[in-house]
Short mmCIF file of C-alpha atoms in Angstrom, two decimals:
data_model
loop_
_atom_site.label_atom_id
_atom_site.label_comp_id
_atom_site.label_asym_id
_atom_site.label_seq_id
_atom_site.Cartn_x
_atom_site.Cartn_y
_atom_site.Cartn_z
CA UNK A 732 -1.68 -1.05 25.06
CA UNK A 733 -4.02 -0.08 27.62
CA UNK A 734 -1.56 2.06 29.75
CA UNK A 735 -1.10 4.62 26.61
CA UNK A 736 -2.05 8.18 27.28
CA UNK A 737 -2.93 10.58 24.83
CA UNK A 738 -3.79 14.26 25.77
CA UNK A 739 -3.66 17.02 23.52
CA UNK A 740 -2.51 21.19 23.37
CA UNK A 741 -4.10 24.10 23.15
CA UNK A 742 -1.62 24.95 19.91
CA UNK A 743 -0.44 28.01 19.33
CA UNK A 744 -1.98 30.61 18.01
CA UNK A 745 -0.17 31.90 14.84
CA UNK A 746 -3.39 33.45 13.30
CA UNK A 747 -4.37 34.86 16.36
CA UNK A 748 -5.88 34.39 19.46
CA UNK A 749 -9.44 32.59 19.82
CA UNK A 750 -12.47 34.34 21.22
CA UNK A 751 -12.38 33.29 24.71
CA UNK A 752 -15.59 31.40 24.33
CA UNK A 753 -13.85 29.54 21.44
CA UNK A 754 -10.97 28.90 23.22
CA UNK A 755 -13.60 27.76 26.50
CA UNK A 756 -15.75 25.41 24.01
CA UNK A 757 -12.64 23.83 22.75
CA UNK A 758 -11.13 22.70 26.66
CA UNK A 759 -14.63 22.03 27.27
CA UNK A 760 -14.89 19.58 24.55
CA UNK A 761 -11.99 17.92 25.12
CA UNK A 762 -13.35 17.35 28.89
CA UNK A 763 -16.46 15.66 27.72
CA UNK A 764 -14.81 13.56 24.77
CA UNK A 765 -12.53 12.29 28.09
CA UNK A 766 -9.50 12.99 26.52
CA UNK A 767 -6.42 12.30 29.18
CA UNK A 768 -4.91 15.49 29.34
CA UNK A 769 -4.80 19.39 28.16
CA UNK A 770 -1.15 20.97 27.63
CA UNK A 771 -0.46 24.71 27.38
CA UNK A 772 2.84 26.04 25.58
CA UNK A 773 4.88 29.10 28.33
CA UNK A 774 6.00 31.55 25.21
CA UNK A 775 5.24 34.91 26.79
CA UNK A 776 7.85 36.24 25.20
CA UNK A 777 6.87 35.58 21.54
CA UNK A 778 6.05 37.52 18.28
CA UNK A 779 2.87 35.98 18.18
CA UNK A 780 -0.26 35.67 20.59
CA UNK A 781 0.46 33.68 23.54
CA UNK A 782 -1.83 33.13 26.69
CA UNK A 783 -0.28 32.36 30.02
CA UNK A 784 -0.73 28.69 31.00
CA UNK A 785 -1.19 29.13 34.70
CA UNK A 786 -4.25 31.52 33.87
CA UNK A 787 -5.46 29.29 31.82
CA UNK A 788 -5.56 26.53 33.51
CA UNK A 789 -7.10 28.70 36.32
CA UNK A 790 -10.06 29.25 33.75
CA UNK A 791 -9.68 24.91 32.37
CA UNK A 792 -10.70 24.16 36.21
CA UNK A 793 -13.61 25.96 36.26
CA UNK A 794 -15.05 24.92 33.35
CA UNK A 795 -13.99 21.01 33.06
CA UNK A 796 -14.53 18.37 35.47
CA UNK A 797 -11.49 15.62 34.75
CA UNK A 798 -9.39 16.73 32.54
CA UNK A 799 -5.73 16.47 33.56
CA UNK A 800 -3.51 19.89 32.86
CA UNK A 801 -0.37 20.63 32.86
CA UNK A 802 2.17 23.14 31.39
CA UNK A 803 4.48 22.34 28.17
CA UNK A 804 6.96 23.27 29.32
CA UNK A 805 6.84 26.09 32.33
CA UNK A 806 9.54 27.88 31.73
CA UNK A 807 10.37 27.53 36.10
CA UNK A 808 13.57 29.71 36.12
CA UNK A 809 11.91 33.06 35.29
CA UNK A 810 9.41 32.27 37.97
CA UNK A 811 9.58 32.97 41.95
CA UNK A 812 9.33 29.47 42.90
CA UNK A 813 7.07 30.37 46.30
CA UNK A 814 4.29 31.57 43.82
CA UNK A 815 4.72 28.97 41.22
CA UNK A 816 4.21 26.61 44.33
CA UNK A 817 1.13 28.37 45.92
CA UNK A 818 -0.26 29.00 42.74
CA UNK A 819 -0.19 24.99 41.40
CA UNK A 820 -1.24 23.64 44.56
CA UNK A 821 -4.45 26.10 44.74
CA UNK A 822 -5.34 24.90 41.40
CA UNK A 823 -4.86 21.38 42.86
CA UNK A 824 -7.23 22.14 45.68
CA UNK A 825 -9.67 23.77 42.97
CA UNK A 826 -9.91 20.64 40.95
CA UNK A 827 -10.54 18.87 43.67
CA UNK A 828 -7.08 17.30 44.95
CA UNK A 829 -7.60 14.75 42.62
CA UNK A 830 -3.86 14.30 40.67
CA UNK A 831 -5.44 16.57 37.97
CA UNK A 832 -2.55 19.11 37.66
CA UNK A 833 0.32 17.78 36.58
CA UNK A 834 3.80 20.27 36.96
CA UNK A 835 6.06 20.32 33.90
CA UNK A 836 9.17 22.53 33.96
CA UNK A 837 12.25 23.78 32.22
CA UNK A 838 14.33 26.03 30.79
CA UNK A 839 12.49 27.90 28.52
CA UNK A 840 13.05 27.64 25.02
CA UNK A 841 13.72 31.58 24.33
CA UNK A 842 16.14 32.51 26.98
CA UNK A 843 14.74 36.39 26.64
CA UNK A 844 12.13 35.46 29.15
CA UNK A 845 15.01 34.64 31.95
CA UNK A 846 16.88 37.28 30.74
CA UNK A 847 13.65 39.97 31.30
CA UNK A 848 14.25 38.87 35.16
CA UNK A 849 18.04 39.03 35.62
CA UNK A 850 19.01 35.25 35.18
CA UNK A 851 21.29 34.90 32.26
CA UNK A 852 21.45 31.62 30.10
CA UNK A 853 24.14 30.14 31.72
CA UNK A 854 22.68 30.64 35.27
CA UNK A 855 18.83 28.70 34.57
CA UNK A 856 19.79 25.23 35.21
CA UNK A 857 21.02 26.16 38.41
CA UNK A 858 17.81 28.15 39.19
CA UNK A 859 15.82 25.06 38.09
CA UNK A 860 17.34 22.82 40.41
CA UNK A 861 17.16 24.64 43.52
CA UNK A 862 13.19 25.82 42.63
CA UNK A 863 12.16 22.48 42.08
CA UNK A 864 13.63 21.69 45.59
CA UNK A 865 11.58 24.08 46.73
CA UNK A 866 8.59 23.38 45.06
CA UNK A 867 8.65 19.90 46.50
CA UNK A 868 9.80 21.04 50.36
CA UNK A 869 6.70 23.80 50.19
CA UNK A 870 4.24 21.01 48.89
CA UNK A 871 5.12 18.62 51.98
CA UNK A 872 6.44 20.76 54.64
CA UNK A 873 5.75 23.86 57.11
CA UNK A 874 8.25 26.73 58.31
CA UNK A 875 10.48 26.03 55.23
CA UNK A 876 13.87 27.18 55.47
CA UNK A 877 16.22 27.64 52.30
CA UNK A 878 19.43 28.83 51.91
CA UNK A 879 20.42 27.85 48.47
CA UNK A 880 22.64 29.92 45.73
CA UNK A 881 19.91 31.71 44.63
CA UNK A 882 17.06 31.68 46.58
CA UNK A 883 16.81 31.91 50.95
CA UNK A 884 13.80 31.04 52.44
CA UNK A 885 13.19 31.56 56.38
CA UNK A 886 10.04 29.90 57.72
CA UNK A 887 8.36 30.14 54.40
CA UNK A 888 4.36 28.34 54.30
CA UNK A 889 2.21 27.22 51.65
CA UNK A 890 -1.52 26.72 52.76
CA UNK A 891 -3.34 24.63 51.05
CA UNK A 892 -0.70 21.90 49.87
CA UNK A 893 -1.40 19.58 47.11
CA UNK A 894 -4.17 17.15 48.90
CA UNK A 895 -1.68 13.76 47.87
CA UNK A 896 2.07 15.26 48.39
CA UNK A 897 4.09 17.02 46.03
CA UNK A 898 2.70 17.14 42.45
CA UNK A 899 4.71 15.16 39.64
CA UNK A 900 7.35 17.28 37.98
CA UNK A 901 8.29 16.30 34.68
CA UNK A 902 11.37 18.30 33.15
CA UNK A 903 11.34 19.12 29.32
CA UNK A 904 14.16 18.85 26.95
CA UNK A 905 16.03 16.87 24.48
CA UNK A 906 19.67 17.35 25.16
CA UNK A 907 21.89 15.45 26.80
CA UNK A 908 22.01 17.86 30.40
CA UNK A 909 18.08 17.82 29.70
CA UNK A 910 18.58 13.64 30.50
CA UNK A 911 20.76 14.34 33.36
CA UNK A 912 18.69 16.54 35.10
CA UNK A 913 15.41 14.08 34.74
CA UNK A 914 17.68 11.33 36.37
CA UNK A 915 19.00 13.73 39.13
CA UNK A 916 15.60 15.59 40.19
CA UNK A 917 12.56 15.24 37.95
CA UNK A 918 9.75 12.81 37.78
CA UNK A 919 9.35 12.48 34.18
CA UNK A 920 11.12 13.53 30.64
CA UNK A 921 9.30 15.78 28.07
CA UNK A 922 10.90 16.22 24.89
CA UNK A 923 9.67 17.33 21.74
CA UNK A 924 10.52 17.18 17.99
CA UNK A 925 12.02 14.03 18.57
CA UNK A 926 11.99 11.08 16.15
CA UNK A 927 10.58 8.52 17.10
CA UNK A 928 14.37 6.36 16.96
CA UNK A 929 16.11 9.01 19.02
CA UNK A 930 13.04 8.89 21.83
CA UNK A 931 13.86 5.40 22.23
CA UNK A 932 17.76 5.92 22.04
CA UNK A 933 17.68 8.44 24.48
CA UNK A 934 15.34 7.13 27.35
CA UNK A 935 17.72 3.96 26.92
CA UNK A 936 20.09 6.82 28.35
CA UNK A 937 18.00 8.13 30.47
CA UNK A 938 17.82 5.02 32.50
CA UNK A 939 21.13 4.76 32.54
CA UNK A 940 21.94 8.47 34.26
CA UNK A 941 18.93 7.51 36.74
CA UNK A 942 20.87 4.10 37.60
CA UNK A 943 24.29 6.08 37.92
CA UNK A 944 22.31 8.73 39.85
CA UNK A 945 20.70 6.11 42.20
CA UNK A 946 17.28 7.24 41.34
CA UNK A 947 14.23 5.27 39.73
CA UNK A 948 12.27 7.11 37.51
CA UNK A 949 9.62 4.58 35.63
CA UNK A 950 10.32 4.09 31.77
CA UNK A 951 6.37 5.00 31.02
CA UNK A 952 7.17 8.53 32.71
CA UNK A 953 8.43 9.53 29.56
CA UNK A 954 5.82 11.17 27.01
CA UNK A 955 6.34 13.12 23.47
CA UNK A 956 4.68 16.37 22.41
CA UNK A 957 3.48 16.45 18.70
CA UNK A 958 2.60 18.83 16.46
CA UNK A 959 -0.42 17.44 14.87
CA UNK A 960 -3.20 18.27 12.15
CA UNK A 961 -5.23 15.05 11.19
CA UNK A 962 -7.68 15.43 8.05
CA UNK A 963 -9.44 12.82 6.25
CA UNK A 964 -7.89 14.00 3.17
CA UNK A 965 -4.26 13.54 2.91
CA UNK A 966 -3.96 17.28 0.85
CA UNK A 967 -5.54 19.25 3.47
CA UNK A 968 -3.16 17.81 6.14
CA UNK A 969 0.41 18.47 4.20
CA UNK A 970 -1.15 22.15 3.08
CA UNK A 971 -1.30 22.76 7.05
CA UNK A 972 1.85 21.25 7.28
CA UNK A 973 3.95 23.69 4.54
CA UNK A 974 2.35 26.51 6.64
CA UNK A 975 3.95 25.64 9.48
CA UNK A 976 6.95 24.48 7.75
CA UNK A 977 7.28 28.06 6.39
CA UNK A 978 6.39 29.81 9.61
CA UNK A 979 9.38 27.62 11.22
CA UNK A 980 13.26 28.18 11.23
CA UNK A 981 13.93 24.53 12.01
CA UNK A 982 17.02 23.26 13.14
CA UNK A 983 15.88 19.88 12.08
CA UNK A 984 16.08 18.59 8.77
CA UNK A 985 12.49 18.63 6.81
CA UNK A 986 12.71 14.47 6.89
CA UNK A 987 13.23 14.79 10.61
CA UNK A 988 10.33 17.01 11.23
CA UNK A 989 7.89 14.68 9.37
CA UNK A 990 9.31 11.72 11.19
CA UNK A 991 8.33 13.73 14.45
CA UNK A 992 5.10 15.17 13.78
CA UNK A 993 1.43 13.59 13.36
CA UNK A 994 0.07 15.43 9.95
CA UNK A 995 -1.76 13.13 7.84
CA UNK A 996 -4.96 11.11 8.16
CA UNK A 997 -6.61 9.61 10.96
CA UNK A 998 -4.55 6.33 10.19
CA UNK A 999 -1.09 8.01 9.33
CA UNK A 1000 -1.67 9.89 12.98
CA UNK A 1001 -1.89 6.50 14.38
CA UNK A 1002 1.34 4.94 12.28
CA UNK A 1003 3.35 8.04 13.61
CA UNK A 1004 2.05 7.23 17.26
CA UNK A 1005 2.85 3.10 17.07
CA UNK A 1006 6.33 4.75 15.77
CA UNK A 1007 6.99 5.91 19.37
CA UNK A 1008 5.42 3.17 21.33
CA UNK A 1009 7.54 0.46 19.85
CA UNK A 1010 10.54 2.64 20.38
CA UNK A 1011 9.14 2.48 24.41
CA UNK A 1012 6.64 6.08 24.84
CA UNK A 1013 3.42 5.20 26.27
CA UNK A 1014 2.47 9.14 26.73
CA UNK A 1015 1.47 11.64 23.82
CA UNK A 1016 0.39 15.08 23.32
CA UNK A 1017 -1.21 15.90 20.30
CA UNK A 1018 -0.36 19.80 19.88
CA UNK A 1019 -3.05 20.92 16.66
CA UNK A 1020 -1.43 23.46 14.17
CA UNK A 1021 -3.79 25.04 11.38
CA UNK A 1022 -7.08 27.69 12.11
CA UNK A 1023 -8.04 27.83 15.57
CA UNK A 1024 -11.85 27.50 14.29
CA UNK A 1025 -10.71 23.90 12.78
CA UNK A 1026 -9.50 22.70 16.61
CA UNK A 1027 -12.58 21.25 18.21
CA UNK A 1028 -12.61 18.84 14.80
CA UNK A 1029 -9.20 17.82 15.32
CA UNK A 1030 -10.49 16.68 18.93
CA UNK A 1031 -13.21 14.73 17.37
CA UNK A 1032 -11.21 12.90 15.24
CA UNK A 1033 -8.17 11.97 18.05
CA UNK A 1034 -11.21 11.27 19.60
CA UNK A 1035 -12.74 8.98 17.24
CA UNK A 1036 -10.07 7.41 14.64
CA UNK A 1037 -6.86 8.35 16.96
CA UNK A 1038 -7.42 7.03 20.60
CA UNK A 1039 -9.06 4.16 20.48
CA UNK A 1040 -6.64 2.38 18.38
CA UNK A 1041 -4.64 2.97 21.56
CA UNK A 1042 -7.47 2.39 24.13
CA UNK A 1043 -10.08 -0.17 22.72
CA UNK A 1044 -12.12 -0.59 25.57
CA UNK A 1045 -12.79 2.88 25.76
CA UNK A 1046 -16.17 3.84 24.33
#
């Protein structure tokens, strides 16, 4: 089980935002504890606080030293492409050019934030295909020229480019066209709220649309984004948990969303993870729900009781 991978979220921030210093201690913290990777939601458009992933991830690379990042998910559509690529591979170069940004992309889960920039609903898978072409031509090439539905490029540069080639992209979703566009032009799937039986249902499919497709993307380039709050006792967790189930208009059942979702004690966190990995997910982010001033404990406890029932030769 050595090959699992378990990074963690920033969370959202249904209280409120964090002092910055908070918010700086907590990425900081989660650099030295070595945890794999840091994950920031894209809900700009929201009725409650949000913070821009690119900026912070602009502020992660100053302050950590190898901590991956990434966004979960970007939502790519309601983005020029040109400064989603110039702006990813200068945070590459700031962290070094060491495969420490990771690119995740997709729809956009409220289709308001398209909308804001003239692309309707039905028109953003299109625009994600033909910027994530781009993204990957301005990574690798020079003098770029593009002359797709939506967007024409002439001669178009990026300076510096990602230091090894075009950065992973992993696309985010858990439909059906979500699979199809994974096997057609991503690197990786992304899904969330998903048990842990339809994970392992649907990257069965998955591999199926990337044989059809003539494509090979690897089975372990597949990872799960939970909402998590661990606590050593049991009653703490599920109170965190009916806040958020109250905050929530799920379209899942309430059984579904506690088959999907790590709230519990340090071992229950772990049962939920083993869940996924015998249904085939080797990658995990733990997304913390509950008070923002609680967050740097959850760490300490993935950290401690969580991880290394995953990674036992890590100290």
């Amino acid at each position: 089980m050595d090959d699992i991978a378990i990074g963690v979220g920033l969370g959202q921030f249904h209280d409120g935002c964090p002092e910055p210093e908070e918010l700086f201690r907590y990425v900081e913290r989660a650099d030295e504890l070595g945890i794999d990777s840091l994950w920031m939601p894209d809900h700009v458009l929201s009725e409650h606080p949000a913070l821009d992933p690119t900026v912070l991830m602009s502020a992660i690379a100053a302050r950590t030293q190898d901590i991956k990042m990434g966004p979960s998910v970007l939502t790519l559509p309601a983005r020029n492409p040109v400064d989603v690529a110039n702006t990813y591979a200068n945070l590459d170069y700031l962290t070094g050019g060491r495969d420490r940004v990771i690119m995740a992309v997709g729809l956009g889960a409220d289709p308001r934030l398209c909308e804001v920039v003239g692309i309707s609903p039905e028109q953003r898978a299109e625009h994600l295909r033909e910027a994530i072409e781009l993204l990957r031509r301005l990574w690798t090439e020079d003098d770029v020229d593009y002359d797709g539905e939506h967007y024409h490029l002439d001669g178009a540069t990026v300076n510096p480019k990602p230091a090894r080639g075009a950065l992973d992209i992993w696309i985010g979703g858990n439909s059906d066209a979500a699979l199809r566009r994974v096997a057609e032009y991503g690197d990786g799937w992304f899904p969330a709220l998903m048990s842990p039986q339809e994970f392992g249902t649907k990257l069965e499919r998955l591999m199926e649309y990337c044989e059809a497709a003539g494509r090979e993307v690897d089975r372990d380039e597949a990872g799960v984004i939970l909402l998590s709050h661990v606590d050593r006792d049991p009653d703490r967790a599920r109170r965190v948990q009916e806040r958020v189930l109250e905050r929530r208009d799920l379209s899942i059942s309430r059984e579904t969303f506690e088959e999907c979702t790590a709230f519990g004690t340090p071992a229950e966190c772990v049962d939920t993870i083993q869940n996924y990995v015998a249904a085939g997910c080797t990658k995990f982010v733990l997304m913390p729900v509950g008070p923002t001033s609680e967050r740097i404990g959850q760490l300490e406890l993935y950290r401690r009781e969580v991880i290394p029932e995953f990674a036992p030769s890590t100290s």
